[in-house]
Short mmCIF file of N, CA and C in Angstrom, two decimals:
data_model
loop_
_atom_site.label_atom_id
_atom_site.label_comp_id
_atom_site.label_asym_id
_atom_site.label_seq_id
_atom_site.Cartn_x
_atom_site.Cartn_y
_atom_site.Cartn_z
N MET A 832 0.76 -1.20 0.09
CA MET A 832 0.00 -0.10 0.20
C MET A 832 0.79 1.31 -0.14
N LYS A 833 0.27 2.44 -0.99
CA LYS A 833 1.30 3.57 -0.69
C LYS A 833 1.38 4.05 0.40
N LYS A 834 0.44 4.00 1.35
CA LYS A 834 0.41 4.97 2.66
C LYS A 834 1.32 4.42 3.48
N TYR A 835 1.65 3.29 3.55
CA TYR A 835 2.35 2.44 4.55
C TYR A 835 3.94 2.85 4.44
N ASP A 836 4.51 3.40 5.80
CA ASP A 836 5.87 3.97 5.60
C ASP A 836 6.74 2.90 5.25
N CYS A 837 7.67 3.19 5.45
CA CYS A 837 8.97 2.45 4.65
C CYS A 837 9.60 1.19 5.60
N ASN A 838 9.22 1.22 6.87
CA ASN A 838 9.68 0.01 7.83
C ASN A 838 8.88 -0.92 7.36
N LEU A 839 7.69 -1.02 7.06
CA LEU A 839 6.37 -2.12 6.90
C LEU A 839 7.05 -2.95 5.71
N PHE A 840 7.65 -2.51 4.47
CA PHE A 840 7.87 -3.43 3.30
C PHE A 840 9.46 -3.17 2.91
N PRO A 841 10.18 -4.11 3.58
CA PRO A 841 11.83 -4.13 3.25
C PRO A 841 12.42 -4.58 2.11
N ALA A 842 11.67 -5.66 1.56
CA ALA A 842 12.08 -6.32 0.33
C ALA A 842 11.53 -5.27 -0.97
N CYS A 843 12.36 -5.37 -1.97
CA CYS A 843 11.98 -4.60 -3.20
C CYS A 843 12.49 -5.47 -4.28
N VAL A 844 11.60 -5.41 -5.50
CA VAL A 844 11.76 -6.23 -6.53
C VAL A 844 11.80 -5.24 -7.88
N HIS A 845 12.72 -5.26 -8.64
CA HIS A 845 12.39 -4.33 -9.94
C HIS A 845 12.26 -5.31 -11.17
N LEU A 846 11.53 -4.59 -12.16
CA LEU A 846 11.66 -5.18 -13.62
C LEU A 846 12.49 -4.33 -14.59
N VAL A 847 13.61 -4.48 -14.93
CA VAL A 847 14.53 -3.58 -15.56
C VAL A 847 14.53 -3.81 -17.09
N SER A 848 14.72 -3.14 -17.76
CA SER A 848 14.65 -3.27 -19.54
C SER A 848 16.10 -3.41 -19.76
N PHE A 849 15.93 -4.47 -21.06
CA PHE A 849 17.16 -4.59 -21.56
C PHE A 849 17.24 -4.27 -23.15
N GLU A 850 16.58 -3.29 -23.34
CA GLU A 850 16.23 -2.83 -24.79
C GLU A 850 16.36 -1.47 -24.74
N LYS A 851 16.67 -0.58 -25.73
CA LYS A 851 16.06 0.83 -25.89
C LYS A 851 14.82 0.76 -26.80
N GLU A 852 13.83 1.00 -26.03
CA GLU A 852 12.44 0.83 -27.15
C GLU A 852 11.55 1.77 -26.55
N GLN A 853 10.35 1.74 -27.08
CA GLN A 853 9.03 2.78 -26.93
C GLN A 853 8.13 1.61 -26.36
N ILE A 854 7.62 1.83 -25.36
CA ILE A 854 6.55 1.13 -24.80
C ILE A 854 5.21 1.75 -24.56
N SER A 855 4.21 1.33 -25.26
CA SER A 855 2.78 2.13 -25.28
C SER A 855 2.22 2.05 -23.75
N SER A 856 1.20 3.05 -23.90
CA SER A 856 0.47 3.06 -22.58
C SER A 856 -0.43 2.11 -22.13
N GLU A 857 -1.14 1.32 -23.33
CA GLU A 857 -1.52 0.04 -23.23
C GLU A 857 -0.84 -0.96 -22.68
N ALA A 858 0.39 -1.09 -23.26
CA ALA A 858 1.39 -2.09 -23.02
C ALA A 858 1.67 -1.84 -21.23
N MET A 859 1.78 -0.96 -20.78
CA MET A 859 2.27 -0.50 -19.62
C MET A 859 1.16 -0.92 -18.60
N GLU A 860 -0.12 -0.43 -19.14
CA GLU A 860 -1.50 -0.82 -18.24
C GLU A 860 -1.47 -2.20 -18.13
N ALA A 861 -0.94 -2.94 -19.29
CA ALA A 861 -1.39 -4.55 -19.33
C ALA A 861 -0.64 -5.33 -18.71
N GLY A 862 0.73 -4.49 -18.25
CA GLY A 862 1.88 -5.27 -17.41
C GLY A 862 1.57 -4.87 -16.09
N ARG A 863 0.98 -3.85 -15.64
CA ARG A 863 0.92 -3.18 -14.21
C ARG A 863 -0.66 -4.14 -13.92
N ILE A 864 -1.50 -4.22 -14.80
CA ILE A 864 -2.63 -5.07 -14.07
C ILE A 864 -2.16 -6.48 -13.86
N ALA A 865 -1.43 -7.31 -14.86
CA ALA A 865 -0.74 -8.42 -14.78
C ALA A 865 -0.27 -8.82 -13.40
N ALA A 866 0.79 -7.81 -13.02
CA ALA A 866 1.52 -7.80 -11.69
C ALA A 866 0.54 -7.58 -10.68
N ASN A 867 -0.12 -6.66 -10.84
CA ASN A 867 -1.15 -6.37 -9.54
C ASN A 867 -2.00 -7.39 -9.03
N LYS A 868 -2.34 -8.03 -10.15
CA LYS A 868 -3.46 -9.30 -10.22
C LYS A 868 -3.06 -10.37 -9.65
N TYR A 869 -1.63 -10.67 -9.80
CA TYR A 869 -1.04 -12.15 -9.10
C TYR A 869 -0.87 -11.63 -8.01
N MET A 870 -0.31 -10.35 -7.37
CA MET A 870 0.26 -10.09 -6.12
C MET A 870 -1.02 -9.96 -4.93
N VAL A 871 -1.90 -9.51 -5.69
CA VAL A 871 -3.41 -9.59 -5.13
C VAL A 871 -3.81 -10.68 -4.67
N LYS A 872 -4.02 -11.66 -5.48
CA LYS A 872 -4.46 -13.09 -5.52
C LYS A 872 -3.45 -13.91 -4.23
N ASN A 873 -2.22 -13.78 -4.55
CA ASN A 873 -1.44 -14.40 -3.88
C ASN A 873 -0.43 -14.37 -2.43
N ALA A 874 -0.35 -12.58 -2.45
CA ALA A 874 0.11 -12.03 -1.46
C ALA A 874 -0.62 -11.21 -0.44
N GLY A 875 -1.95 -10.59 -1.04
CA GLY A 875 -2.79 -10.12 -0.66
C GLY A 875 -2.70 -8.76 -0.58
N LYS A 876 -4.14 -8.22 -0.70
CA LYS A 876 -4.26 -6.40 -1.16
C LYS A 876 -3.50 -5.80 -0.43
N ASP A 877 -3.26 -5.85 0.91
CA ASP A 877 -2.69 -5.09 1.47
C ASP A 877 -1.01 -5.13 2.17
N GLN A 878 -0.15 -6.02 0.93
CA GLN A 878 0.90 -6.71 1.41
C GLN A 878 2.00 -6.37 0.50
N PHE A 879 1.55 -5.21 -0.44
CA PHE A 879 2.74 -4.71 -1.21
C PHE A 879 2.33 -3.40 -1.72
N HIS A 880 3.39 -2.77 -2.61
CA HIS A 880 3.42 -1.49 -3.21
C HIS A 880 3.92 -1.37 -4.56
N LEU A 881 3.16 -1.43 -5.27
CA LEU A 881 3.52 -1.35 -6.77
C LEU A 881 3.62 0.00 -7.45
N ARG A 882 4.88 0.43 -8.01
CA ARG A 882 5.33 1.58 -8.43
C ARG A 882 5.68 1.61 -9.83
N VAL A 883 4.96 2.18 -10.94
CA VAL A 883 5.06 2.40 -12.42
C VAL A 883 6.22 3.17 -12.54
N ARG A 884 7.50 3.10 -12.91
CA ARG A 884 8.58 3.88 -13.04
C ARG A 884 8.69 4.34 -14.20
N MET A 885 8.06 4.25 -15.26
CA MET A 885 8.03 4.72 -16.89
C MET A 885 6.90 5.72 -16.96
N HIS A 886 7.03 6.90 -17.96
CA HIS A 886 5.93 7.55 -18.05
C HIS A 886 5.71 7.68 -19.42
N PRO A 887 4.51 7.63 -20.06
CA PRO A 887 4.37 7.79 -21.33
C PRO A 887 4.07 9.11 -21.94
N PHE A 888 5.05 9.92 -22.11
CA PHE A 888 5.14 11.31 -22.30
C PHE A 888 5.39 11.36 -24.02
N HIS A 889 5.71 10.42 -24.68
CA HIS A 889 5.98 10.49 -25.90
C HIS A 889 4.83 10.14 -26.51
N CYS A 890 4.43 11.18 -27.96
CA CYS A 890 3.35 11.07 -28.58
C CYS A 890 3.45 10.37 -29.98
N LEU A 891 2.77 9.24 -30.08
CA LEU A 891 2.79 8.58 -31.37
C LEU A 891 1.92 9.20 -32.56
N ARG A 892 2.41 9.51 -33.63
CA ARG A 892 1.21 10.03 -34.63
C ARG A 892 1.37 9.25 -35.99
N ILE A 893 0.17 9.46 -36.58
CA ILE A 893 -0.33 8.57 -37.81
C ILE A 893 -0.56 9.82 -38.81
N ASN A 894 -0.17 9.38 -40.13
CA ASN A 894 -0.59 10.26 -41.15
C ASN A 894 -1.66 9.09 -42.07
N LYS A 895 -2.85 9.32 -41.78
CA LYS A 895 -3.80 8.21 -42.60
C LYS A 895 -3.96 8.39 -43.86
N MET A 896 -3.80 7.22 -44.68
CA MET A 896 -3.96 7.55 -45.86
C MET A 896 -5.37 6.95 -46.47
N LEU A 897 -5.91 7.43 -47.54
CA LEU A 897 -7.20 6.60 -48.06
C LEU A 897 -6.64 5.44 -48.96
N SER A 898 -7.71 4.54 -48.89
CA SER A 898 -7.49 3.27 -49.67
C SER A 898 -8.44 2.68 -50.62
N CYS A 899 -9.67 3.87 -50.95
CA CYS A 899 -10.40 3.59 -51.90
C CYS A 899 -9.95 3.90 -53.06
N ALA A 900 -10.94 3.64 -54.02
CA ALA A 900 -10.63 3.81 -55.33
C ALA A 900 -11.11 5.59 -55.59
N GLY A 901 -10.20 6.20 -56.58
CA GLY A 901 -10.10 7.49 -56.46
C GLY A 901 -9.64 8.46 -55.43
N ALA A 902 -8.56 7.78 -54.70
CA ALA A 902 -8.08 8.31 -53.13
C ALA A 902 -7.05 9.09 -53.75
N ASP A 903 -6.36 9.07 -54.86
CA ASP A 903 -5.44 9.98 -55.20
C ASP A 903 -6.02 11.35 -55.55
N ARG A 904 -7.03 11.75 -56.00
CA ARG A 904 -7.72 13.00 -56.26
C ARG A 904 -7.82 13.86 -54.91
N LEU A 905 -8.21 13.05 -53.80
CA LEU A 905 -8.55 13.68 -52.39
C LEU A 905 -7.11 13.81 -51.49
N GLN A 906 -6.00 12.87 -51.97
CA GLN A 906 -4.86 12.89 -50.89
C GLN A 906 -4.02 13.91 -51.60
N THR A 907 -2.93 14.47 -50.56
CA THR A 907 -1.81 15.05 -50.95
C THR A 907 -0.48 14.59 -50.83
N GLY A 908 -0.41 13.47 -50.52
CA GLY A 908 0.41 12.57 -50.34
C GLY A 908 1.43 12.89 -49.32
N MET A 909 2.74 13.27 -49.26
CA MET A 909 3.64 13.47 -48.13
C MET A 909 3.52 15.30 -47.76
N ARG A 910 2.83 15.62 -48.45
CA ARG A 910 2.48 17.53 -48.27
C ARG A 910 1.83 17.57 -46.94
N GLY A 911 2.33 18.25 -45.89
CA GLY A 911 1.48 18.39 -44.66
C GLY A 911 1.62 16.89 -44.05
N ALA A 912 2.59 16.09 -43.85
CA ALA A 912 2.38 14.66 -43.31
C ALA A 912 2.40 14.72 -41.77
N PHE A 913 2.71 15.75 -41.10
CA PHE A 913 2.46 15.79 -39.70
C PHE A 913 1.30 15.02 -39.12
N GLY A 914 1.31 13.99 -38.51
CA GLY A 914 0.12 13.33 -38.02
C GLY A 914 -0.75 13.55 -37.18
N LYS A 915 -2.03 13.00 -36.97
CA LYS A 915 -2.57 13.23 -35.50
C LYS A 915 -2.14 12.27 -34.56
N VAL A 916 -2.43 12.37 -33.30
CA VAL A 916 -1.66 11.63 -32.46
C VAL A 916 -2.47 10.45 -32.16
N GLN A 917 -2.02 9.26 -32.42
CA GLN A 917 -2.65 7.88 -32.31
C GLN A 917 -2.52 7.25 -31.22
N GLY A 918 -1.40 7.80 -29.95
CA GLY A 918 -1.44 7.25 -28.58
C GLY A 918 -0.12 7.70 -28.21
N THR A 919 0.04 7.54 -26.83
CA THR A 919 1.17 7.73 -26.31
C THR A 919 2.15 6.49 -25.92
N ALA A 920 3.54 6.89 -25.73
CA ALA A 920 4.37 5.74 -25.27
C ALA A 920 5.49 6.31 -24.39
N ALA A 921 6.18 5.31 -23.60
CA ALA A 921 7.34 5.70 -22.87
C ALA A 921 8.51 5.41 -23.58
N ARG A 922 9.57 6.24 -23.71
CA ARG A 922 10.78 5.95 -24.01
C ARG A 922 11.68 5.10 -23.21
N ILE A 923 12.33 3.86 -23.33
CA ILE A 923 12.79 3.19 -22.43
C ILE A 923 14.42 2.98 -22.74
N ALA A 924 15.17 3.59 -21.78
CA ALA A 924 16.75 3.10 -22.24
C ALA A 924 17.00 1.73 -21.54
N ILE A 925 18.34 1.28 -21.97
CA ILE A 925 18.64 0.06 -21.45
C ILE A 925 19.25 0.12 -19.91
N GLY A 926 18.74 -0.64 -19.07
CA GLY A 926 18.90 -0.66 -17.54
C GLY A 926 18.09 0.19 -16.96
N GLN A 927 16.95 0.85 -17.64
CA GLN A 927 16.08 1.52 -16.82
C GLN A 927 15.04 0.87 -16.27
N ILE A 928 14.60 0.98 -14.99
CA ILE A 928 13.75 0.27 -14.22
C ILE A 928 12.37 0.86 -14.63
N MET A 929 11.44 -0.26 -14.88
CA MET A 929 10.08 -0.12 -15.30
C MET A 929 9.03 -0.18 -14.48
N LEU A 930 9.10 -1.45 -13.76
CA LEU A 930 8.42 -1.42 -12.42
C LEU A 930 9.01 -1.84 -11.23
N SER A 931 8.15 -1.35 -10.26
CA SER A 931 8.91 -1.41 -8.85
C SER A 931 7.79 -2.24 -7.75
N ILE A 932 8.12 -3.33 -7.05
CA ILE A 932 7.26 -3.66 -6.02
C ILE A 932 8.17 -3.66 -4.96
N ARG A 933 7.68 -2.82 -3.74
CA ARG A 933 8.11 -3.29 -2.28
C ARG A 933 7.19 -3.99 -1.35
N THR A 934 7.67 -5.01 -0.58
CA THR A 934 7.01 -5.89 0.08
C THR A 934 7.49 -6.40 0.97
N LYS A 935 6.90 -7.34 1.86
CA LYS A 935 7.94 -8.08 2.91
C LYS A 935 8.60 -9.28 2.30
N GLU A 936 9.28 -9.73 3.43
CA GLU A 936 10.31 -10.44 2.54
C GLU A 936 9.82 -11.93 2.20
N GLN A 937 8.63 -12.45 2.92
CA GLN A 937 8.22 -13.69 2.67
C GLN A 937 7.26 -13.54 1.41
N HIS A 938 7.04 -12.34 1.01
CA HIS A 938 6.35 -12.11 -0.37
C HIS A 938 7.19 -11.77 -1.65
N ALA A 939 8.69 -11.69 -1.31
CA ALA A 939 9.27 -11.23 -2.43
C ALA A 939 9.50 -12.35 -3.56
N ASN A 940 9.36 -13.76 -3.40
CA ASN A 940 9.45 -14.35 -4.47
C ASN A 940 8.03 -14.23 -5.11
N LYS A 941 7.30 -13.90 -4.41
CA LYS A 941 5.57 -13.68 -5.28
C LYS A 941 5.86 -12.34 -6.04
N ALA A 942 6.56 -11.56 -5.55
CA ALA A 942 6.84 -10.22 -6.41
C ALA A 942 7.61 -10.86 -7.71
N VAL A 943 8.35 -11.63 -7.75
CA VAL A 943 9.21 -12.11 -8.88
C VAL A 943 8.54 -12.78 -9.88
N GLU A 944 7.58 -13.59 -9.38
CA GLU A 944 6.59 -14.39 -10.18
C GLU A 944 5.46 -13.52 -10.86
N GLY A 945 4.96 -12.48 -10.01
CA GLY A 945 4.36 -11.21 -11.08
C GLY A 945 4.86 -10.63 -11.78
N PHE A 946 5.99 -10.08 -11.79
CA PHE A 946 6.77 -9.68 -12.76
C PHE A 946 7.14 -10.44 -14.01
N ARG A 947 7.28 -11.93 -13.73
CA ARG A 947 7.60 -12.84 -14.90
C ARG A 947 6.29 -13.06 -15.87
N ARG A 948 5.14 -12.74 -15.04
CA ARG A 948 4.15 -12.56 -15.75
C ARG A 948 3.59 -11.40 -16.65
N ALA A 949 4.11 -10.29 -16.00
CA ALA A 949 4.01 -9.20 -16.45
C ALA A 949 4.70 -8.65 -17.88
N LYS A 950 6.10 -9.43 -18.00
CA LYS A 950 6.95 -9.91 -18.93
C LYS A 950 6.37 -9.93 -20.29
N PHE A 951 5.53 -10.77 -20.22
CA PHE A 951 4.88 -11.27 -21.56
C PHE A 951 3.90 -10.10 -22.03
N LYS A 952 3.66 -9.08 -21.39
CA LYS A 952 3.12 -7.88 -21.65
C LYS A 952 3.72 -7.08 -22.42
N PHE A 953 5.10 -7.12 -22.28
CA PHE A 953 6.04 -5.98 -22.84
C PHE A 953 6.84 -6.56 -24.21
N PRO A 954 7.09 -5.49 -24.99
CA PRO A 954 8.13 -6.07 -26.09
C PRO A 954 9.54 -5.90 -25.74
N GLY A 955 10.35 -6.64 -26.31
CA GLY A 955 11.38 -6.64 -26.05
C GLY A 955 11.84 -7.71 -24.81
N ARG A 956 13.36 -7.53 -24.11
CA ARG A 956 13.88 -8.38 -23.51
C ARG A 956 13.78 -7.37 -21.79
N GLN A 957 13.45 -8.26 -20.90
CA GLN A 957 13.51 -7.57 -19.41
C GLN A 957 13.97 -8.68 -18.62
N LYS A 958 14.82 -8.18 -17.47
CA LYS A 958 15.34 -8.72 -16.44
C LYS A 958 14.48 -8.45 -15.17
N ILE A 959 14.42 -9.51 -14.29
CA ILE A 959 13.72 -9.24 -12.73
C ILE A 959 14.83 -9.24 -12.11
N VAL A 960 15.04 -8.17 -11.12
CA VAL A 960 16.37 -7.94 -10.26
C VAL A 960 15.55 -7.71 -8.86
N VAL A 961 16.21 -8.44 -7.78
CA VAL A 961 15.69 -8.56 -6.60
C VAL A 961 16.80 -7.44 -5.88
N SER A 962 16.27 -6.40 -5.45
CA SER A 962 17.26 -5.28 -5.03
C SER A 962 18.02 -5.59 -3.60
N ARG A 963 18.94 -4.91 -3.22
CA ARG A 963 19.75 -4.76 -1.97
C ARG A 963 19.12 -3.90 -1.16
N GLN A 964 18.27 -2.95 -1.79
CA GLN A 964 17.98 -1.71 -0.89
C GLN A 964 16.66 -2.06 -0.25
N TRP A 965 16.69 -1.33 1.18
CA TRP A 965 15.39 -1.60 1.78
C TRP A 965 14.31 -0.49 1.34
N GLY A 966 13.24 -1.52 0.79
CA GLY A 966 12.06 -0.82 0.18
C GLY A 966 12.38 -0.13 -0.84
N PHE A 967 11.72 0.89 -1.21
CA PHE A 967 11.98 2.07 -2.03
C PHE A 967 13.25 3.21 -1.55
N THR A 968 13.88 2.74 -0.62
CA THR A 968 14.87 3.85 0.00
C THR A 968 16.27 3.54 -0.99
N LYS A 969 17.26 4.53 -0.60
CA LYS A 969 18.41 4.34 -1.19
C LYS A 969 19.62 3.80 -0.23
N PHE A 970 18.98 3.51 0.69
CA PHE A 970 19.93 2.67 1.81
C PHE A 970 19.84 1.13 1.39
N THR A 971 21.20 0.40 1.73
CA THR A 971 21.23 -1.04 1.80
C THR A 971 20.41 -1.56 2.96
N GLN A 972 20.10 -2.74 2.99
CA GLN A 972 19.46 -3.30 4.21
C GLN A 972 20.11 -3.16 5.60
N GLU A 973 21.64 -3.76 5.26
CA GLU A 973 22.52 -3.62 6.30
C GLU A 973 22.57 -2.34 7.03
N ASP A 974 22.70 -1.28 6.11
CA ASP A 974 23.04 0.05 6.65
C ASP A 974 21.56 0.63 7.28
N TYR A 975 20.65 0.09 6.61
CA TYR A 975 19.24 0.78 7.26
C TYR A 975 18.90 0.26 8.79
N LYS A 976 19.25 -1.32 8.94
CA LYS A 976 19.09 -1.74 10.24
C LYS A 976 19.97 -1.24 11.29
N ALA A 977 21.21 -0.82 10.72
CA ALA A 977 22.30 -0.33 11.63
C ALA A 977 21.81 0.96 12.22
N TRP A 978 21.47 1.94 11.22
CA TRP A 978 21.36 2.99 11.59
C TRP A 978 19.83 3.35 12.23
N LYS A 979 19.06 2.53 12.05
CA LYS A 979 17.58 2.45 12.95
C LYS A 979 18.01 2.13 14.05
N ALA A 980 18.90 1.06 14.30
CA ALA A 980 19.37 0.82 15.84
C ALA A 980 19.76 1.97 16.46
N GLU A 981 20.94 2.83 15.80
CA GLU A 981 21.28 3.95 16.54
C GLU A 981 20.52 5.11 16.53
N GLY A 982 19.43 5.06 15.90
CA GLY A 982 18.12 6.25 15.68
C GLY A 982 18.55 7.24 14.64
N ARG A 983 19.49 6.94 13.75
CA ARG A 983 19.74 7.95 12.84
C ARG A 983 18.92 7.65 11.50
N ILE A 984 17.93 7.03 11.53
CA ILE A 984 16.95 6.84 10.21
C ILE A 984 15.78 7.55 10.67
N ARG A 985 15.10 8.34 9.70
CA ARG A 985 14.09 9.08 9.94
C ARG A 985 12.98 8.84 9.03
N PRO A 986 11.86 8.15 9.46
CA PRO A 986 10.94 7.70 8.20
C PRO A 986 10.25 9.06 7.48
N ASP A 987 10.27 9.04 6.08
CA ASP A 987 9.54 10.01 5.50
C ASP A 987 8.68 9.63 4.50
N GLY A 988 7.54 8.95 4.82
CA GLY A 988 6.77 8.15 3.65
C GLY A 988 7.10 7.15 3.15
N VAL A 989 7.16 6.68 2.02
CA VAL A 989 7.73 5.56 1.38
C VAL A 989 9.12 5.47 1.72
N ASN A 990 9.97 6.72 1.85
CA ASN A 990 11.35 6.93 1.92
C ASN A 990 11.64 7.00 3.11
N ALA A 991 13.24 7.27 3.52
CA ALA A 991 13.76 7.69 4.62
C ALA A 991 14.73 8.88 4.63
N LYS A 992 14.99 9.30 5.85
CA LYS A 992 16.12 10.42 5.50
C LYS A 992 16.88 9.96 6.71
N LEU A 993 18.29 10.10 6.36
CA LEU A 993 19.41 9.79 7.42
C LEU A 993 19.90 11.07 7.98
N TRP A 994 20.01 11.10 9.54
CA TRP A 994 20.64 12.27 9.92
C TRP A 994 21.91 12.21 9.86
N GLU A 995 22.29 13.44 9.28
CA GLU A 995 23.96 13.56 9.12
C GLU A 995 24.57 14.37 10.41
N ASN A 996 25.85 14.57 10.10
CA ASN A 996 26.49 15.32 11.09
C ASN A 996 26.74 16.88 10.46
N HIS A 997 26.00 17.49 9.78
CA HIS A 997 26.03 18.53 9.16
C HIS A 997 24.86 19.52 9.29
N GLY A 998 24.81 20.90 9.01
CA GLY A 998 23.64 21.74 9.18
C GLY A 998 23.49 22.29 10.44
N PRO A 999 22.62 23.19 10.77
CA PRO A 999 22.30 23.62 11.96
C PRO A 999 21.90 22.80 13.10
N ILE A 1000 22.79 22.90 14.18
CA ILE A 1000 22.52 22.10 15.28
C ILE A 1000 21.30 22.77 16.23
N ALA A 1001 20.94 24.26 16.45
CA ALA A 1001 20.15 24.81 16.97
C ALA A 1001 18.45 24.04 17.02
N GLY A 1002 18.15 23.77 15.53
CA GLY A 1002 16.93 23.05 15.76
C GLY A 1002 16.80 21.87 15.66
N ARG A 1003 17.60 21.08 15.81
CA ARG A 1003 17.66 19.89 15.94
C ARG A 1003 17.40 18.90 17.49
N PRO A 1004 16.66 18.06 17.47
CA PRO A 1004 16.56 17.39 18.64
C PRO A 1004 17.79 16.47 19.23
N ALA A 1005 18.08 16.66 20.42
CA ALA A 1005 19.16 16.21 21.06
C ALA A 1005 19.78 14.81 20.93
N ASN A 1006 18.59 14.00 20.42
CA ASN A 1006 18.65 12.60 20.19
C ASN A 1006 19.35 12.41 18.97
N THR A 1007 19.06 13.35 18.05
CA THR A 1007 19.66 13.17 16.66
C THR A 1007 21.08 13.90 16.28
N LEU A 1008 21.79 14.03 17.38
CA LEU A 1008 23.09 14.63 17.50
C LEU A 1008 23.92 13.43 17.65
N PHE A 1009 25.08 13.21 16.64
CA PHE A 1009 25.85 12.11 16.61
C PHE A 1009 27.33 12.67 16.65
N LEU A 1010 28.15 12.02 17.35
CA LEU A 1010 29.65 12.12 17.39
C LEU A 1010 30.27 11.46 16.06
N GLY A 1011 30.18 10.36 15.68
CA GLY A 1011 30.66 9.76 14.43
C GLY A 1011 29.91 9.83 13.27
N ALA A 1012 30.47 9.61 11.83
CA ALA A 1012 29.94 9.96 10.74
C ALA A 1012 29.23 8.83 10.46
N ALA A 1013 28.08 8.99 9.66
CA ALA A 1013 27.07 7.75 9.36
C ALA A 1013 27.89 6.70 8.69
N ARG A 1014 28.47 7.07 7.55
CA ARG A 1014 29.33 6.71 6.21
C ARG A 1014 30.57 6.75 6.82
N THR A 1015 31.21 5.30 6.52
CA THR A 1015 32.85 5.93 6.46
C THR A 1015 33.37 5.32 5.33
N TYR A 1016 34.09 5.79 4.53
CA TYR A 1016 34.89 5.44 3.26
C TYR A 1016 36.26 4.76 3.38
N LYS A 1017 36.62 3.96 2.53
CA LYS A 1017 37.64 3.42 2.54
C LYS A 1017 38.77 4.49 2.07
N VAL A 1018 39.85 4.46 2.46
CA VAL A 1018 40.85 5.34 2.10
C VAL A 1018 41.71 4.67 1.09
N ARG A 1019 41.88 5.37 0.15
CA ARG A 1019 42.77 4.32 -0.97
C ARG A 1019 44.32 4.59 -0.49
N ASN A 1020 45.09 3.57 -0.75
CA ASN A 1020 46.45 3.65 -0.52
C ASN A 1020 47.14 4.23 -1.44
N ALA A 1021 47.92 5.06 -1.13
CA ALA A 1021 48.87 5.98 -1.94
C ALA A 1021 49.87 5.35 -2.71
#
């Protein structure tokens, strides 16, 4: 469910495109319905959050031609060939995430099967990837659990924010002030 915060659904599965292509809004809707129907039937209505990560902003146009007898007198050929809008499509790059599901750990394999069924609705090749991130956040599961135990993570809807060591101290609560840095990076040997 979209309203549930980030702590409820730790697992995340993505459907990733492996071709540069255009996907029509009808195909997007068919894939969404296939994945959603499988998840509702097998995991439950309130056990996941499906997000469509592609947007059909590109207009597809058609220059209609007449095919009846005497059509050559009515048509102008390629003069003024800018067509009327036939539909919309999303332009997808290689490696772009098309659909994402965040869910509980026990339903992650059901999300994979739901995306396998959704793949039949799309042209081209897609891969199903089980993410290492915690839900839709940008933090890995290990980091998220450690920072949550320290009190560094602040839930922010379906996402989460990390209390860092910079910024004005005056407006922050005392339990959000930390001595050490949240992230430690490896130092390259010279």
